Tab-separated table of C-alpha atoms in Angstrom:
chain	number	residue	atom	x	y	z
L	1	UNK	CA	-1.195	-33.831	-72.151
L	2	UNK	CA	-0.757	-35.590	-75.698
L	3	UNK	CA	-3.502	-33.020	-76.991
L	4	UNK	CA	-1.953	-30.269	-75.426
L	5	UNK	CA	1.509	-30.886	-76.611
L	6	UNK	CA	0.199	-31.568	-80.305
L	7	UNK	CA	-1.220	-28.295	-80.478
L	8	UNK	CA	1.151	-26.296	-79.032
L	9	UNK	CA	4.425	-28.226	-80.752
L	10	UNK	CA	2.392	-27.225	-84.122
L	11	UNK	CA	1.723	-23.726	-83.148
L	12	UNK	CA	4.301	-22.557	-80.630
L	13	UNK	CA	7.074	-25.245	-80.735
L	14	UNK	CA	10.350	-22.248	-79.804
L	15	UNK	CA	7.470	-20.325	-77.968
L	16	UNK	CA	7.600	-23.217	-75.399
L	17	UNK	CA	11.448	-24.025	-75.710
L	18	UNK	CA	12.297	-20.723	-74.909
L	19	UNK	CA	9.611	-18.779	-73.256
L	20	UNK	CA	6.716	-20.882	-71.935
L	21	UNK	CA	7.691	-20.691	-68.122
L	22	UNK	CA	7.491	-16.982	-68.116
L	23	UNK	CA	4.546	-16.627	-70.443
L	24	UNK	CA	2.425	-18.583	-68.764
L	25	UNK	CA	3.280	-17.763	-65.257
L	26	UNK	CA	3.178	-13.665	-66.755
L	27	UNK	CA	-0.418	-14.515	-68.068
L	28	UNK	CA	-1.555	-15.510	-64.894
L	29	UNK	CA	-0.430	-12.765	-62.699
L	30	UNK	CA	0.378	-9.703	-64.588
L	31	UNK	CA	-1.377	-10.002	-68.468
L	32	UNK	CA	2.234	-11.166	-70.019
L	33	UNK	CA	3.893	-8.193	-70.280
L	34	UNK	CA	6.840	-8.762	-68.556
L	35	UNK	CA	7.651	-12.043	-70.480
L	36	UNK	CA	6.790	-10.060	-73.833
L	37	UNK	CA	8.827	-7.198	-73.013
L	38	UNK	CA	11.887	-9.588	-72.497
L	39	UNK	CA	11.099	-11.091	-75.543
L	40	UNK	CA	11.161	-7.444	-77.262
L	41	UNK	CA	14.848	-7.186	-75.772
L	42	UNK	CA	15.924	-9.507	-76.890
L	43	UNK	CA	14.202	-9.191	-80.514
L	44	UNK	CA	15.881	-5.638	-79.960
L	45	UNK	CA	19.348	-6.772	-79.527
L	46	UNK	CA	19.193	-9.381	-82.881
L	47	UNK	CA	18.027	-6.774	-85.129
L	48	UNK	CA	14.548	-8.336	-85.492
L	49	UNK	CA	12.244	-5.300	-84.325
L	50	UNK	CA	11.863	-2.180	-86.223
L	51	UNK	CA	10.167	0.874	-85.266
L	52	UNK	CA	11.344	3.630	-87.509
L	53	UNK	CA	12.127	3.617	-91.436
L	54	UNK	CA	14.510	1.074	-92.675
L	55	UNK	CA	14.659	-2.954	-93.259
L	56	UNK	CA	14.192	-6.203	-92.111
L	57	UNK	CA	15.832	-8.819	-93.567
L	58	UNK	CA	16.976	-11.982	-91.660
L	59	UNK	CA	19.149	-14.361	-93.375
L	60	UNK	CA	17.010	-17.822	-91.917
L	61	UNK	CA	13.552	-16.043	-93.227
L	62	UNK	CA	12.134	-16.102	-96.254
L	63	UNK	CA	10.522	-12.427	-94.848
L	64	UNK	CA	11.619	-9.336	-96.335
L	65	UNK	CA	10.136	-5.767	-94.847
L	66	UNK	CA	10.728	-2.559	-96.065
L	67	UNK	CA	9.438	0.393	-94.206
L	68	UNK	CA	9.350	4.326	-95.041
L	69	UNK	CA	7.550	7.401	-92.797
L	70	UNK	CA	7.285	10.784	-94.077
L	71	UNK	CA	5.907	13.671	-91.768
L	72	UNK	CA	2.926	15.978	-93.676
L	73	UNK	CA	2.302	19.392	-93.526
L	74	UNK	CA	-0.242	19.279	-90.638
L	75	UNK	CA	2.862	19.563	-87.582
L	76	UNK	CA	4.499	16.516	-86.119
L	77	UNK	CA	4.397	13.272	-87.768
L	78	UNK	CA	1.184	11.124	-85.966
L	79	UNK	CA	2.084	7.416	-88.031
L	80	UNK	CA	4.104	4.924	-86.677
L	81	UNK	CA	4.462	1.744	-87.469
L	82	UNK	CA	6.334	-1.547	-86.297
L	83	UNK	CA	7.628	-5.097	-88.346
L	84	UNK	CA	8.472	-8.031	-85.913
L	85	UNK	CA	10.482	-11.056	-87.403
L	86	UNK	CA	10.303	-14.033	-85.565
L	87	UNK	CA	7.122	-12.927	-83.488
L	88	UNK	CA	6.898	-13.897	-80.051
L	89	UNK	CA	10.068	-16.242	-80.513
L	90	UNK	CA	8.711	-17.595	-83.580
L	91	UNK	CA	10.474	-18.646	-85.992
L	92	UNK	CA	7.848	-18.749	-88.786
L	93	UNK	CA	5.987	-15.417	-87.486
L	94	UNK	CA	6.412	-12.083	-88.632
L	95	UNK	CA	4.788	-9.000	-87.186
L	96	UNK	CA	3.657	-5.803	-88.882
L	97	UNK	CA	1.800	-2.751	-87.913
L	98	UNK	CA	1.103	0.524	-89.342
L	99	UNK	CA	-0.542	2.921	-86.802
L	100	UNK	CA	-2.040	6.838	-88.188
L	101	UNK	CA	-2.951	8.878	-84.757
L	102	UNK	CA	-4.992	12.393	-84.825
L	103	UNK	CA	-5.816	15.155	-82.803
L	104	UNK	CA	-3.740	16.532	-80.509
L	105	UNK	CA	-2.493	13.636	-78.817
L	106	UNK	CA	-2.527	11.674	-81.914
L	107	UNK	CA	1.346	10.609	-82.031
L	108	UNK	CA	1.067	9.307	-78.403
L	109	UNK	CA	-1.596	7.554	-78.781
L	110	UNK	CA	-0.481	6.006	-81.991
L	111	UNK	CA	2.978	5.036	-80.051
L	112	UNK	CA	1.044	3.912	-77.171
L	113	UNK	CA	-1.771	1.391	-78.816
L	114	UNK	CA	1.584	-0.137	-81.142
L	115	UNK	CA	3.382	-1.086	-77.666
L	116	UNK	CA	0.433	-2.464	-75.783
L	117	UNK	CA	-0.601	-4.343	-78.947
L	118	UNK	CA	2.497	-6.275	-78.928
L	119	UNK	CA	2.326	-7.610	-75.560
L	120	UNK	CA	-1.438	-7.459	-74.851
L	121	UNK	CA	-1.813	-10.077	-78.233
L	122	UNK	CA	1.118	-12.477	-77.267
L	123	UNK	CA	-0.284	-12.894	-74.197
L	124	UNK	CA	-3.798	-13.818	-75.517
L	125	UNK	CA	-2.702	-15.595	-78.469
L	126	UNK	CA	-0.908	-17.768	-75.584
L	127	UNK	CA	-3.663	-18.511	-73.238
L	128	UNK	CA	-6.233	-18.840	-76.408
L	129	UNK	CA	-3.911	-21.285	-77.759
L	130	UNK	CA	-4.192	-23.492	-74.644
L	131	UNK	CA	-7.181	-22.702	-73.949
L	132	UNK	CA	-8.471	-24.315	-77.643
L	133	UNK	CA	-6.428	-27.642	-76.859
L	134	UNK	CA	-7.989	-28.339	-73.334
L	135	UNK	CA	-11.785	-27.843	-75.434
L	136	UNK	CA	-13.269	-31.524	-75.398
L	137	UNK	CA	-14.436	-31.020	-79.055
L	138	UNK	CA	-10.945	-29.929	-79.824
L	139	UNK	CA	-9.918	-31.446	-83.275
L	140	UNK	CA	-6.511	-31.493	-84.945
L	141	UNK	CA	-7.842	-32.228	-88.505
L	142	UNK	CA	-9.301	-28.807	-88.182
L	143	UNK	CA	-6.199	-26.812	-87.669
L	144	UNK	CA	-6.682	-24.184	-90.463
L	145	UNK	CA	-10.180	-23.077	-89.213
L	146	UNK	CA	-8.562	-23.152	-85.546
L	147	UNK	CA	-5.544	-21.078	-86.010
L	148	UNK	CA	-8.017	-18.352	-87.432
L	149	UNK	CA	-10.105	-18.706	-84.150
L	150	UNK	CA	-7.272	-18.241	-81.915
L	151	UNK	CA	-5.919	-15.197	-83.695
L	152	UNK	CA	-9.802	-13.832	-84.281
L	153	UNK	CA	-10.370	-14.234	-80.441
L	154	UNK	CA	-7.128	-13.255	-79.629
L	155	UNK	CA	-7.293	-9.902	-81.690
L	156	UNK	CA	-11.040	-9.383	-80.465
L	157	UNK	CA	-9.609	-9.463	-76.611
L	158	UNK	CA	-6.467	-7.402	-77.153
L	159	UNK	CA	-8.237	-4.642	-78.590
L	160	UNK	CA	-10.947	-4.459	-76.394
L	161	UNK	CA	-8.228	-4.211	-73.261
L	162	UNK	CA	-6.364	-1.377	-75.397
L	163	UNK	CA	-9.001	0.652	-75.323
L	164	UNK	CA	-10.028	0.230	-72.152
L	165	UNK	CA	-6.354	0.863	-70.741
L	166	UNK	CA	-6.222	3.988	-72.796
L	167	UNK	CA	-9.135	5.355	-71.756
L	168	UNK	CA	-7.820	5.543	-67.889
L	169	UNK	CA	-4.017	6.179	-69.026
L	170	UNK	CA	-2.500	8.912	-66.741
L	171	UNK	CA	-0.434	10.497	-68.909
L	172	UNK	CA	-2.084	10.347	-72.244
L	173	UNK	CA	-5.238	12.444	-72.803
L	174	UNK	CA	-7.217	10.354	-75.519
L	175	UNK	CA	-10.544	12.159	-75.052
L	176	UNK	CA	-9.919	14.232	-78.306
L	177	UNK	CA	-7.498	12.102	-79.953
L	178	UNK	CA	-7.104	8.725	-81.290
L	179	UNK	CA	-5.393	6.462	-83.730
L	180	UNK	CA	-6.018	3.662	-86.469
L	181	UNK	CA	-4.237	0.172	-86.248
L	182	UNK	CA	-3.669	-1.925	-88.983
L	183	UNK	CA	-1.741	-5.213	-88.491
L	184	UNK	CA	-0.757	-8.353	-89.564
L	185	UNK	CA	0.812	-11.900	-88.734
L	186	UNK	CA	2.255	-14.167	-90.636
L	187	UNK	CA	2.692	-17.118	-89.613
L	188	UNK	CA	3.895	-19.953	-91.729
L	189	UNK	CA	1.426	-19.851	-95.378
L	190	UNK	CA	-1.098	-17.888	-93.709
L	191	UNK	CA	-1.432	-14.184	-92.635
L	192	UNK	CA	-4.263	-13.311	-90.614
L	193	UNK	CA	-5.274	-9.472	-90.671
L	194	UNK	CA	-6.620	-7.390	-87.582
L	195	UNK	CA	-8.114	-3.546	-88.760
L	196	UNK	CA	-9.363	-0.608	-87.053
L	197	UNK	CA	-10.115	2.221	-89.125
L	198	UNK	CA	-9.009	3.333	-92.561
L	199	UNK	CA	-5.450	2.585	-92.979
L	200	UNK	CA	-5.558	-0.705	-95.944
L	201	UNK	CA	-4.102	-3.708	-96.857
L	202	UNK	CA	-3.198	-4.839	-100.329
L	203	UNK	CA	-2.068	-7.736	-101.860
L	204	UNK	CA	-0.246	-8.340	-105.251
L	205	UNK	CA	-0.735	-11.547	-106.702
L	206	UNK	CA	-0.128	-12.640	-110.209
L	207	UNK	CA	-2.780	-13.269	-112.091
L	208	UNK	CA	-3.444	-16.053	-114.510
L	209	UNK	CA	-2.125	-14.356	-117.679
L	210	UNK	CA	1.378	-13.579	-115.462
L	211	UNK	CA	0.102	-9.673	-114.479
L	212	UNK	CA	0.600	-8.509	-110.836
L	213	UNK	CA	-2.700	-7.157	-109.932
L	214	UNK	CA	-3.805	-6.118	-106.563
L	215	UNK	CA	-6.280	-7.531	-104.351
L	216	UNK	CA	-7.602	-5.014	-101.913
L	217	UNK	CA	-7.640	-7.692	-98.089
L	218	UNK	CA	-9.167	-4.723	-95.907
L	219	UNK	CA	-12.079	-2.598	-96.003
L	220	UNK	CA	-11.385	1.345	-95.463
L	221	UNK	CA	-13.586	2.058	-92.357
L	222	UNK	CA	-15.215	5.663	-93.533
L	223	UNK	CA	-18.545	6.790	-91.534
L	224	UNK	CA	-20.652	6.784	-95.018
L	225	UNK	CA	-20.613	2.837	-95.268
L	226	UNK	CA	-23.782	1.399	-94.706
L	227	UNK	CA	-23.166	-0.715	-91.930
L	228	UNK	CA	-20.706	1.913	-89.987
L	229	UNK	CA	-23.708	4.846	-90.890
L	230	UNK	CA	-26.342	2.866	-89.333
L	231	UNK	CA	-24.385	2.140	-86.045
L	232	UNK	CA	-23.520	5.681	-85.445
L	233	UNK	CA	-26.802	7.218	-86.278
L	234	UNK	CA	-28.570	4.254	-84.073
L	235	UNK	CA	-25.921	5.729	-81.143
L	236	UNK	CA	-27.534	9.411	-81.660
L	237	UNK	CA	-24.141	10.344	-83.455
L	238	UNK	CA	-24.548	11.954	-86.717
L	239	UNK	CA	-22.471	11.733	-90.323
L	240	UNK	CA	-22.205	14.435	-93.161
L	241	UNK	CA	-19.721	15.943	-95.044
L	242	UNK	CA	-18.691	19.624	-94.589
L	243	UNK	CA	-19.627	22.584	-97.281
L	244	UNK	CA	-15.802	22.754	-98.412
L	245	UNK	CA	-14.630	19.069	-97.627
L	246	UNK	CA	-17.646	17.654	-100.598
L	247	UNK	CA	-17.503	13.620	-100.420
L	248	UNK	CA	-15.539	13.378	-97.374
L	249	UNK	CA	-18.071	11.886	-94.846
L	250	UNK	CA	-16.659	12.441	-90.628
L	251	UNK	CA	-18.521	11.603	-87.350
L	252	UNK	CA	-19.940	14.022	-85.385
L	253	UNK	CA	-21.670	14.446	-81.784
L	254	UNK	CA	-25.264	14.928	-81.680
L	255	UNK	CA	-25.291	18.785	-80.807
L	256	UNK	CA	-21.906	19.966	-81.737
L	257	UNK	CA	-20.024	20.042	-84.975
L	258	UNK	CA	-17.076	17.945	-83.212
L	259	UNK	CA	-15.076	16.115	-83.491
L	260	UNK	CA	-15.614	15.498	-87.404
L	261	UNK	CA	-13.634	12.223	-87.368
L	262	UNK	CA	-13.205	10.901	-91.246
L	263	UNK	CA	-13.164	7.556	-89.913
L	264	UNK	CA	-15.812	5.214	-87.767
L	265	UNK	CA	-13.653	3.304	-85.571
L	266	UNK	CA	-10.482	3.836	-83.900
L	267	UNK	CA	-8.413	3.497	-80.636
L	268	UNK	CA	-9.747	6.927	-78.286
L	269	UNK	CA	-11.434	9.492	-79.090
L	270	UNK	CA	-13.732	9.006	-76.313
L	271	UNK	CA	-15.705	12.053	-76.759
L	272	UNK	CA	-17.809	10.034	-79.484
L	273	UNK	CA	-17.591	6.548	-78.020
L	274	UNK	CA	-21.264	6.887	-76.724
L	275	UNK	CA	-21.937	7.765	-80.234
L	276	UNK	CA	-21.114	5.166	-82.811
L	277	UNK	CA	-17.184	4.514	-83.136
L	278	UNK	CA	-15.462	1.963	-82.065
L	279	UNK	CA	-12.574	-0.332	-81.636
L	280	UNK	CA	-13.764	-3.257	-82.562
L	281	UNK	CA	-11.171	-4.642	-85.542
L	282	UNK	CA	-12.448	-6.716	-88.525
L	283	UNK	CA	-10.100	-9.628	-88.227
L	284	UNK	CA	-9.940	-12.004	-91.606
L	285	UNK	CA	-7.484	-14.227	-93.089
L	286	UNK	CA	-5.629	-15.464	-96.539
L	287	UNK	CA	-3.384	-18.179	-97.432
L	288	UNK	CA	-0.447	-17.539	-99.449
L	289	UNK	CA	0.509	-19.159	-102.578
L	290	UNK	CA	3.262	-19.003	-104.811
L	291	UNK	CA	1.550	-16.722	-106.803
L	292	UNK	CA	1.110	-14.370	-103.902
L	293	UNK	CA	4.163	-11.495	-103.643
L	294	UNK	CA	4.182	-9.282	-101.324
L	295	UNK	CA	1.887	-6.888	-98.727
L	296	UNK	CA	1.620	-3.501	-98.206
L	297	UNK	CA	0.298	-2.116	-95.587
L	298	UNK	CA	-0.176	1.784	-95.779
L	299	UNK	CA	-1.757	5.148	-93.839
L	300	UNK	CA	-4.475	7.054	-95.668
L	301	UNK	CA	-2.103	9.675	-96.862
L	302	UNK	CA	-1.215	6.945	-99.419
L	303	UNK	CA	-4.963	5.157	-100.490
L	304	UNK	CA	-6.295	9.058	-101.222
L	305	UNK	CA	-3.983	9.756	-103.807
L	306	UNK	CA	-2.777	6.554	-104.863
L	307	UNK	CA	-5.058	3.762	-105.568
L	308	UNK	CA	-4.721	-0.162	-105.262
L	309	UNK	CA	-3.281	-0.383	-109.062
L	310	UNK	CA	-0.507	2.392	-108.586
L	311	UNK	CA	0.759	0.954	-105.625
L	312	UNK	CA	1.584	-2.451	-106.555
L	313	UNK	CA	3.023	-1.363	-109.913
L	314	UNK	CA	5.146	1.603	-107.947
L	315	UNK	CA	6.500	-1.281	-105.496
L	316	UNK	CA	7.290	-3.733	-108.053
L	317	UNK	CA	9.091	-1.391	-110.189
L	318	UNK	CA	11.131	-0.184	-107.298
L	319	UNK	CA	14.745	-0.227	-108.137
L	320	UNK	CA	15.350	-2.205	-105.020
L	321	UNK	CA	13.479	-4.017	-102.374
L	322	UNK	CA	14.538	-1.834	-99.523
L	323	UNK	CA	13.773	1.345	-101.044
L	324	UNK	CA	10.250	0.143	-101.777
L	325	UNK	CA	8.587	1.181	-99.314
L	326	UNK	CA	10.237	4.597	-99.678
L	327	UNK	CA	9.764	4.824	-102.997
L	328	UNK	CA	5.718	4.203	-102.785
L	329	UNK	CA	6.054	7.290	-100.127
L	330	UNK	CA	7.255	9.405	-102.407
L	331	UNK	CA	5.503	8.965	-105.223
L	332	UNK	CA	2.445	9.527	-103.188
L	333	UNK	CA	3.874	12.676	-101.810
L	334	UNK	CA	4.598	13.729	-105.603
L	335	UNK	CA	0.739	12.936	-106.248
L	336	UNK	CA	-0.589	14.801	-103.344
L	337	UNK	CA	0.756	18.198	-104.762
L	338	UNK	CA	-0.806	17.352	-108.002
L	339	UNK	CA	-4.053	16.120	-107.280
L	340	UNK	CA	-4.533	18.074	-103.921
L	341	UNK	CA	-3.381	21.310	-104.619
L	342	UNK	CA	-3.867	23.887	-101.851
L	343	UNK	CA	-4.736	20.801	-98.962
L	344	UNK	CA	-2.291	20.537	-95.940
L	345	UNK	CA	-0.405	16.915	-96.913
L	346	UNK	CA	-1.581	14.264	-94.639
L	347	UNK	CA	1.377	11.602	-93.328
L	348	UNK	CA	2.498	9.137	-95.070
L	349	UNK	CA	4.081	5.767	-94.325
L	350	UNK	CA	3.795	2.307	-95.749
L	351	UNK	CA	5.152	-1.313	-94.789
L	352	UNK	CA	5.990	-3.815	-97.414
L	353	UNK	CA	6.525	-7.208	-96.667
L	354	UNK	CA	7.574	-9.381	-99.609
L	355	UNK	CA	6.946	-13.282	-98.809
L	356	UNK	CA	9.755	-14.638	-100.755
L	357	UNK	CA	13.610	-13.596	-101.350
């Protein structure tokens, strides 16, 4: 028991104060959502979950989010996205996700994969937390490369049951529709990222002559990469571009010009599942210094008119931290009419989480 209550003291000390009976007997029985979604209530009620465009900002963290959605010119707005503070009843974990459905279910299966992500990844971050302390070859002096196994493993799992769960929902028809899912948690000096398609995460950090430059922390998961190509076309799917759409690379089935997804792994879409995409997320970490400032997490209707640069210089120069992420959205909107003149405007939404007040 002294291993077990190391670990899980370092990793989930209020976890256990205040939830630990009902995760664990949750995770046994019924996959922790019941525990989670009392947790949510809660979270709810305190003003530390936010689902639509506004702020977080709670006094005892050190977390500030700011969060903006603007609906295109395609028909209803298919991006969501969520912020957590004090994830899981943690009080040195923050939550955020940025979700960007398509097709015609698009907006319900965005809304869909950010609720079951929630609960499905407390629960396994739980039982992969315990699960690590009872290992024989458990130990504590490696707790860095540890917390990025549990979270890796835990990610790997939840995504893998999303998709799954999706594909025999009742009342959502993913066969033709899909989403991305971008996330991250912070907890403590260390965020750990989890990625499914093309949405991207950048950081600004301040470089050694006292610049804020960006450093790009996700890779934008287009069909034309080598490694994404090579799956598809090894699952008899195929990848081109289109006569008018020049450089803009989408998935197709092997004798149909369908679906022509512009990305090569997502949540759905089970019409090309057999074919190449998937859900699998590319899960990495970073630790945070001082010189580290803030995070933003952002649809592609930002990253294809707006690149790494712009963005970081458009959020620091916002005239207020809780207009940021508004303020990135708009500029990007301004930049779509300029540089995509005549092209439907995609969505756009971004989430900016500074590390330090």
């Amino acid at each position: 028991m002294g291993r077990l209550s190391s670990i899980l003291n370092g990793f989930s000390r209020s976890l256990l104060l205040k939830r630990t009976k009902n995760l664990e007997n949750s995770c046994g029985n019924c996959d922790g959502r019941e525990a989670v979604e009392a947790m949510a209530k809660d979270a709810k009620k305190n003003e530390l979950i936010l689902t639509t465009s506004g702020t977080v900002n709670v006094e005892r963290s050190q977390n500030f989010a700011s969060v903006f959605s603007k609906r295109g010119q395609k028909g209803v707005n298919q991006d969501c996205c969520i912020v957590w503070e004090e994830f899981g009843c943690q009080e040195d974990m923050i939550f955020c996700g940025i979700f960007d459905g398509h097709g015609p279910w698009g907006h319900f299966v965005a809304k869909r994969v950010r609720e079951s992500m929630l609960s499905s990844l407390l629960c396994n971050w739980q039982e992969t937390l315990v699960e690590a302390s009872l290992d024989p070859d458990f130990d504590l002096e490696s707790g860095k490369k540890l917390k990025f196994h549990i979270w890796k493993h835990s990610y790997l799992k939840t995504c893998a049951a999303i998709d799954q769960e999706l594909e025999h929902h009742s009342k959502i028809d993913s066969f033709y529709s899909g989403t991305t899912a971008l996330t991250i948690v912070r907890q403590g000096e260390h965020i750990f990222i989890s990625n499914v398609g093309d949405s991207r995460a950048v950081l600004a950090t301040t470089s050694e002559t006292g610049n804020l430059i960006p450093e790009q922390l996700t890779v934008d998961f287009k069909p034309n990469l080598p490694q994404e190509a090579e799956r598809i076309i090894q699952c008899k799917g195929r990848v081109f571009c289109l006569h008018d759409e020049p450089g803009v690379h989408r998935v197709w089935l092997p004798d149909e010009e369908s679906p022509g997804l512009a990305m090569s792994r997502a949540f759905g879409d089970y019409c090309v599942k057999d074919f190449g995409l998937v859900s699998i997320p590319e899960v990495t970490q970073r630790h945070i210094t001082r010189k580290d400032q803030f995070v933003v997490l952002a649809t592609d209707g930002v990253w294809d008119v707006i690149s790494n640069e712009e963005a970081v210089e458009i959020v620091s120069s916002a005239p207020e931290r809780a207009k940021s992420a508004r303020h990135l959205v708009k500029c990007a909107g301004h930049a779509w009419k300029k540089k995509r003149k005549g092209i439907a405007m995609d969505d756009i939404s971004a989430v900016v989480l500074f590390f330090s007040k």
